[in-house]
Short mmCIF file of C-alpha atoms in Angstrom, two decimals:
data_model
loop_
_atom_site.label_atom_id
_atom_site.label_comp_id
_atom_site.label_asym_id
_atom_site.label_seq_id
_atom_site.Cartn_x
_atom_site.Cartn_y
_atom_site.Cartn_z
CA MET E 11 4.52 43.91 -9.66
CA SER E 12 8.02 44.42 -8.25
CA TYR E 13 9.61 42.04 -5.75
CA VAL E 14 13.20 43.25 -5.96
CA HIS E 15 14.26 46.59 -4.52
CA PRO E 16 17.60 47.60 -6.10
CA GLY E 17 20.39 48.01 -3.60
CA GLY E 18 18.41 46.54 -0.73
CA GLU E 19 17.95 43.32 1.16
CA TYR E 20 14.67 41.43 0.91
CA SER E 21 12.50 41.77 4.01
CA ARG E 22 9.27 39.79 4.32
CA ASP E 23 6.18 41.66 5.49
CA SER E 24 5.16 39.61 8.53
CA ARG E 25 2.23 41.71 9.71
CA TYR E 26 -0.30 38.90 9.81
CA LEU E 27 -3.81 38.65 11.19
CA THR E 28 -3.04 36.71 14.35
CA THR E 29 -6.58 35.93 15.53
CA ARG E 30 -6.74 32.26 16.46
CA ILE E 31 -9.40 29.59 16.05
CA THR E 32 -9.28 27.64 19.30
CA ALA E 33 -11.16 24.96 21.17
CA ASP E 34 -12.29 27.45 23.81
CA GLY E 35 -12.99 30.25 21.32
CA ARG E 36 -11.08 32.78 23.39
CA ASP E 37 -10.52 35.06 20.35
CA GLY E 38 -14.18 34.83 19.41
CA PHE E 39 -13.72 32.01 16.91
CA PRO E 40 -14.29 28.56 18.39
CA VAL E 41 -13.38 25.39 16.51
CA GLU E 42 -16.54 24.28 14.67
CA PRO E 43 -16.58 21.73 11.87
CA GLY E 44 -17.72 23.22 8.58
CA ARG E 45 -17.78 26.82 9.80
CA TYR E 46 -14.47 27.90 8.26
CA ARG E 47 -12.85 27.65 4.84
CA LEU E 48 -9.12 27.16 4.40
CA VAL E 49 -8.01 29.12 1.33
CA VAL E 50 -4.76 27.94 -0.23
CA SER E 51 -2.78 27.88 -3.42
CA ARG E 52 -0.84 24.72 -4.22
CA ALA E 53 1.86 26.98 -5.64
CA CYS E 54 2.67 28.60 -2.29
CA PRO E 55 5.04 26.84 0.15
CA TRP E 56 3.45 28.48 3.18
CA ALA E 57 -0.03 27.36 2.12
CA SER E 58 1.26 23.90 1.22
CA ARG E 59 2.18 23.36 4.87
CA ALA E 60 -1.48 23.74 5.80
CA VAL E 61 -2.60 21.44 2.97
CA ILE E 62 -0.24 18.69 4.16
CA VAL E 63 -1.06 19.00 7.86
CA ARG E 64 -4.80 19.08 7.16
CA ARG E 65 -4.49 15.88 5.16
CA LEU E 66 -2.19 14.09 7.63
CA LEU E 67 -4.61 14.85 10.47
CA GLY E 68 -7.73 14.00 8.47
CA LEU E 69 -9.39 17.41 8.77
CA GLU E 70 -10.78 17.47 5.23
CA LYS E 71 -14.44 17.38 6.31
CA ALA E 72 -14.07 19.54 9.39
CA LEU E 73 -12.10 22.25 7.60
CA PRO E 74 -13.12 22.45 3.91
CA MET E 75 -10.57 23.86 1.48
CA ALA E 76 -10.68 26.34 -1.39
CA VAL E 77 -7.85 26.22 -3.93
CA ALA E 78 -6.95 29.48 -5.65
CA GLY E 79 -5.23 29.54 -9.01
CA PRO E 80 -1.43 29.54 -9.23
CA THR E 81 -1.00 33.18 -10.27
CA HIS E 82 -2.09 36.52 -8.87
CA ASP E 83 -1.62 40.23 -9.47
CA GLU E 84 -1.09 43.11 -7.07
CA ARG E 85 -4.73 42.83 -5.96
CA SER E 86 -4.72 39.21 -4.81
CA TRP E 87 -5.16 35.53 -5.46
CA THR E 88 -8.15 34.61 -7.62
CA PHE E 89 -10.51 31.66 -7.80
CA ASP E 90 -10.06 31.14 -11.52
CA LEU E 91 -10.02 27.33 -11.12
CA ASP E 92 -13.68 27.38 -10.08
CA PRO E 93 -16.66 27.58 -12.45
CA GLY E 94 -17.41 31.23 -13.17
CA GLY E 95 -14.19 32.28 -11.45
CA ARG E 96 -15.80 32.40 -8.01
CA ASP E 97 -15.36 30.24 -4.96
CA PRO E 98 -18.59 28.23 -4.76
CA VAL E 99 -18.94 28.64 -0.99
CA LEU E 100 -17.67 32.16 -0.33
CA GLY E 101 -19.04 33.52 -3.59
CA ILE E 102 -16.02 35.75 -4.17
CA ALA E 103 -13.72 36.10 -7.18
CA ARG E 104 -10.71 37.38 -5.26
CA LEU E 105 -9.39 36.54 -1.83
CA GLN E 106 -8.95 40.27 -1.36
CA GLU E 107 -12.71 40.55 -0.81
CA ALA E 108 -12.52 38.44 2.36
CA TYR E 109 -9.65 40.55 3.69
CA PHE E 110 -11.55 43.79 3.02
CA ALA E 111 -14.62 42.30 4.72
CA ARG E 112 -12.48 41.83 7.83
CA GLU E 113 -10.69 45.16 7.60
CA PRO E 114 -11.75 47.78 5.02
CA GLY E 115 -8.69 49.28 3.35
CA TYR E 116 -6.51 46.36 4.47
CA ASP E 117 -2.99 47.39 3.42
CA ARG E 118 -0.93 44.29 4.16
CA GLY E 119 -0.25 41.20 2.10
CA ILE E 120 -3.27 39.33 0.72
CA THR E 121 -1.64 36.00 1.52
CA VAL E 122 -2.41 32.31 1.62
CA PRO E 123 -3.06 30.28 3.63
CA ALA E 124 -6.00 32.18 5.02
CA ILE E 125 -8.91 30.84 7.03
CA VAL E 126 -12.22 32.54 6.31
CA ASP E 127 -15.27 32.52 8.57
CA VAL E 128 -17.97 31.42 6.13
CA PRO E 129 -21.00 33.04 7.87
CA THR E 130 -19.42 36.49 7.77
CA GLY E 131 -17.11 36.08 4.78
CA LYS E 132 -14.25 37.60 6.81
CA VAL E 133 -10.68 36.34 7.04
CA VAL E 134 -9.99 35.15 10.57
CA THR E 135 -6.25 34.52 10.25
CA ASN E 136 -3.40 34.30 7.78
CA ASP E 137 -0.78 33.59 10.45
CA PHE E 138 0.65 30.57 8.62
CA PRO E 139 3.05 29.30 11.33
CA GLN E 140 0.26 29.24 13.92
CA ILE E 141 -2.38 27.80 11.59
CA THR E 142 -0.69 24.39 11.36
CA ILE E 143 0.14 24.27 15.07
CA ASP E 144 -3.50 24.98 15.90
CA MET E 145 -4.62 22.25 13.51
CA SER E 146 -2.62 19.85 15.68
CA LEU E 147 -3.57 21.22 19.10
CA GLU E 148 -6.99 22.87 18.80
CA TRP E 149 -8.77 20.66 16.25
CA THR E 150 -8.00 17.33 17.95
CA PRO E 151 -11.66 16.21 18.36
CA TYR E 152 -11.88 16.12 14.57
CA HIS E 153 -8.61 14.35 13.82
CA ARG E 154 -8.95 11.04 11.96
CA ASP E 155 -8.33 7.74 13.71
CA GLY E 156 -4.60 7.05 13.49
CA ALA E 157 -3.64 10.71 12.99
CA PRO E 158 0.05 11.33 13.71
CA GLU E 159 1.18 13.59 16.55
CA LEU E 160 2.93 16.31 14.61
CA TYR E 161 3.71 18.54 17.60
CA PRO E 162 4.23 16.18 20.55
CA PRO E 163 4.78 17.87 23.94
CA ALA E 164 8.10 16.17 24.65
CA LEU E 165 9.61 17.39 21.38
CA ARG E 166 8.14 20.87 21.08
CA SER E 167 11.18 22.82 22.24
CA GLU E 168 13.43 20.97 19.79
CA ILE E 169 10.89 21.30 16.96
CA ASP E 170 10.62 25.04 17.65
CA ALA E 171 14.40 25.46 17.65
CA VAL E 172 14.79 23.60 14.35
CA ASN E 173 11.89 25.47 12.78
CA GLU E 174 13.40 28.83 13.73
CA VAL E 175 16.71 28.29 11.97
CA VAL E 176 15.15 26.51 9.00
CA TYR E 177 12.74 29.40 8.51
CA LYS E 178 15.45 32.05 8.66
CA ASP E 179 18.03 30.35 6.50
CA VAL E 180 16.06 28.00 4.21
CA ASN E 181 12.28 28.67 3.97
CA ASN E 182 12.78 32.44 3.83
CA GLY E 183 16.43 32.14 2.82
CA VAL E 184 15.61 31.17 -0.75
CA TYR E 185 13.48 34.32 -1.04
CA ARG E 186 16.25 36.45 0.46
CA ALA E 187 18.53 35.16 -2.30
CA GLY E 188 15.97 35.38 -5.09
CA PHE E 189 14.70 38.84 -4.22
CA ALA E 190 18.08 40.31 -3.23
CA GLY E 191 18.61 43.84 -4.49
CA SER E 192 22.40 43.79 -4.35
CA GLN E 193 25.24 41.37 -4.93
CA GLU E 194 26.22 41.64 -1.27
CA SER E 195 22.77 40.76 0.09
CA TYR E 196 22.46 37.89 -2.40
CA ARG E 197 25.86 36.49 -1.45
CA GLU E 198 24.99 36.63 2.26
CA ALA E 199 21.63 34.86 1.76
CA TYR E 200 23.22 32.27 -0.55
CA GLY E 201 25.92 31.50 2.01
CA ARG E 202 23.45 31.11 4.88
CA LEU E 203 21.17 28.91 2.79
CA PHE E 204 23.78 26.38 1.78
CA ALA E 205 25.47 26.39 5.18
CA ARG E 206 22.10 25.45 6.70
CA LEU E 207 21.44 22.81 4.03
CA ASP E 208 24.84 21.29 4.89
CA TRP E 209 23.87 21.32 8.57
CA LEU E 210 20.59 19.63 7.75
CA SER E 211 22.37 17.01 5.66
CA GLU E 212 24.61 16.14 8.59
CA ARG E 213 21.64 15.93 10.94
CA LEU E 214 19.61 13.76 8.57
CA GLU E 215 22.48 11.45 7.70
CA ARG E 216 21.90 9.68 11.03
CA SER E 217 18.17 10.26 11.52
CA ARG E 218 15.25 9.56 9.21
CA TYR E 219 13.33 12.62 10.42
CA LEU E 220 14.36 16.02 11.73
CA VAL E 221 13.12 15.55 15.29
CA GLY E 222 12.30 12.19 16.85
CA GLU E 223 11.35 8.93 15.17
CA ALA E 224 8.32 10.11 13.18
CA VAL E 225 7.17 12.96 10.96
CA THR E 226 6.63 16.22 12.85
CA GLU E 227 5.78 19.82 12.06
CA ALA E 228 9.51 20.36 11.39
CA ASP E 229 9.54 17.91 8.48
CA VAL E 230 6.46 19.50 6.94
CA ARG E 231 8.07 22.94 7.01
CA LEU E 232 11.33 21.82 5.43
CA PHE E 233 9.65 19.64 2.80
CA THR E 234 7.68 22.46 1.18
CA THR E 235 10.94 24.27 0.37
CA LEU E 236 12.86 21.19 -0.74
CA VAL E 237 10.12 20.02 -3.10
CA ARG E 238 10.34 23.37 -4.94
CA PHE E 239 14.12 23.57 -4.99
CA ASP E 240 15.06 22.19 -8.40
CA ALA E 241 11.87 23.32 -10.15
CA VAL E 242 12.17 26.94 -8.98
CA TYR E 243 14.76 28.00 -6.44
CA HIS E 244 17.88 26.58 -8.10
CA GLY E 245 17.47 28.62 -11.28
CA HIS E 246 14.82 31.27 -10.75
CA PHE E 247 16.16 32.32 -7.33
CA LYS E 248 19.85 31.69 -8.21
CA CYS E 249 20.30 29.12 -5.41
CA ASN E 250 22.63 27.20 -7.66
CA ARG E 251 25.55 25.77 -5.72
CA GLN E 252 23.87 22.40 -6.13
CA LYS E 253 20.51 21.04 -7.12
CA LEU E 254 18.58 19.05 -4.54
CA THR E 255 19.27 15.97 -6.66
CA GLU E 256 23.00 16.64 -6.13
CA MET E 257 22.72 16.64 -2.31
CA PRO E 258 22.40 12.89 -1.59
CA VAL E 259 21.06 12.97 1.98
CA LEU E 260 18.53 15.75 1.45
CA TRP E 261 17.42 14.26 -1.87
CA ALA E 262 16.76 10.86 -0.28
CA TYR E 263 15.00 12.53 2.68
CA ALA E 264 12.80 14.59 0.34
CA ARG E 265 11.91 11.51 -1.72
CA ASP E 266 11.03 9.61 1.45
CA LEU E 267 8.57 12.34 2.44
CA PHE E 268 7.25 12.77 -1.10
CA GLN E 269 6.38 9.08 -1.21
CA THR E 270 4.65 9.28 2.19
CA PRO E 271 0.85 9.66 1.88
CA GLY E 272 -0.12 13.23 2.67
CA PHE E 273 3.02 14.83 1.24
CA GLY E 274 3.63 14.15 -2.45
CA ASP E 275 -0.03 13.68 -3.22
CA THR E 276 -0.62 17.36 -2.38
CA VAL E 277 2.15 18.71 -4.66
CA ASP E 278 1.24 20.35 -7.97
CA PHE E 279 4.46 21.02 -9.90
CA ASP E 280 2.62 22.79 -12.71
CA HIS E 281 1.10 25.32 -10.31
CA ILE E 282 4.45 25.79 -8.57
CA LYS E 283 6.30 26.62 -11.79
CA ARG E 284 3.58 28.82 -13.25
CA HIS E 285 3.36 30.85 -10.06
CA TYR E 286 7.02 31.72 -9.69
CA TYR E 287 7.90 32.17 -13.36
CA LEU E 288 4.79 34.16 -14.29
CA VAL E 289 4.18 36.28 -11.18
CA HIS E 290 7.78 37.42 -10.61
CA GLU E 291 7.94 39.52 -13.75
CA ASP E 292 10.93 41.56 -12.58
CA ILE E 293 12.99 38.36 -12.28
CA ASN E 294 11.56 36.58 -15.34
CA PRO E 295 10.30 39.33 -17.68
CA THR E 296 9.76 36.96 -20.61
CA GLY E 297 7.19 34.94 -18.67
CA ILE E 298 8.63 31.72 -20.07
CA VAL E 299 7.88 28.74 -17.81
CA PRO E 300 10.50 25.97 -17.92
CA VAL E 301 9.44 22.60 -19.25
CA GLY E 302 11.67 20.66 -16.83
CA PRO E 303 12.92 19.31 -14.59
CA ASP E 304 12.25 15.60 -15.04
CA LEU E 305 10.03 14.55 -12.11
CA SER E 306 10.41 10.79 -12.37
CA GLY E 307 13.26 10.74 -9.84
CA TRP E 308 10.81 11.57 -7.06
CA LEU E 309 9.59 7.98 -7.24
CA GLU E 310 13.00 6.32 -7.05
CA PRO E 311 13.79 4.20 -3.93
CA HIS E 312 15.13 6.31 -1.08
CA GLY E 313 16.54 3.73 1.35
CA ARG E 314 15.68 5.87 4.36
CA ALA E 315 13.65 3.20 6.17
CA ALA E 316 16.93 1.59 7.20
CA LEU E 317 17.43 4.50 9.63
CA GLY E 318 14.40 3.34 11.65
CA GLY E 319 11.33 5.20 12.75
CA HIS E 320 7.89 5.25 11.17
CA PRO E 321 6.34 8.22 9.37
CA PHE E 322 3.14 8.18 11.42
CA GLY E 323 4.58 7.05 14.75
CA GLU E 324 1.98 4.83 16.37
CA GLY E 325 -0.62 6.06 13.88
CA SER E 326 -1.46 5.09 10.33
CA PRO E 327 -1.46 6.64 6.85
CA PRO E 328 -4.36 8.82 5.72
CA GLN E 329 -6.86 7.43 3.25
CA PRO E 330 -6.22 8.07 -0.44
CA VAL E 331 -6.85 11.67 -1.45
CA SER E 332 -10.40 12.33 -2.57
CA ARG E 333 -11.16 12.82 -6.24
CA GLU E 334 -12.25 16.41 -5.54
CA GLU E 335 -8.90 17.32 -4.01
CA ALA E 336 -6.60 15.22 -6.21
CA VAL E 337 -3.77 16.98 -8.06
CA PRO E 338 -4.31 16.73 -11.85
CA ALA E 339 -2.52 13.68 -13.23
CA HIS E 340 -0.30 15.66 -15.60
CA HIS E 341 0.94 17.89 -12.75
CA THR E 342 2.56 15.12 -10.67
CA PRO E 343 4.76 12.05 -11.14
CA LEU E 344 2.44 10.10 -8.83
CA ALA E 345 -0.21 9.67 -11.53
CA PRO E 346 -0.80 6.00 -12.39
#
């Protein structure tokens, strides 16, 4: 499977299924607890957003989750973590089957996160930016007591503005560097990435969170890139001006979020490394997965509470992650 096109600039295929699951069901898919299945991989930063938001809001029972394995081929993500290699609810071995059920001959990316309508077995949406917003705005009757307001009305315009530049230069920027097909396109992506990380460092030097005094959608979106930075992007994607651990403000900010319930307890570093280093064969043809980096630093004190604010605003932390959804102990530094 080739991700790099020699001589060209990386361009993400953003042709998503944009059907929405809403409270009023205007697209034909009303919010109903237990009806849908959120399919994710813990390796994928886009899917990890949905995993975090679902947990912060307490939607585990209302929106059950299927976890695909960390690797895939050109056909799609597989359910190789499940007994018999099939998702126990959908009964499929490959996520591709749910896409083809929705649209025979589907010729776009078989991506995660995807939400599948269980009765029909069809993918409803894989529009990852909208999925997490709708979790906040459309699934509110099923939020847990004390759920944070991740997309508050008064801050939405600022959150949207921050998300736009972070997506272009950081979330997708690391891919533009890693999958660059020419020295020129790599240099341009590299420059934009680190210029934006410097901008973020300046912003976060004075504020505990990106927008407002509590965690918002903006923090979730930045975190899923930062938590992968040293393990993958610094070396594998050649984003090597500095490691995250060498950027003091962003490193403290990332540790603060990692140690916040709902963030670090969803992160599987083993899946992250195996995905990038095994799937991207044109970048890493040997298939060797690095042993490092040392993860113990994620648990070091961050000192960010001195900046004020509270991670959950007027809310409270989620309950401990269930045994069924816990990250394996040897895949995380959070293991007791």
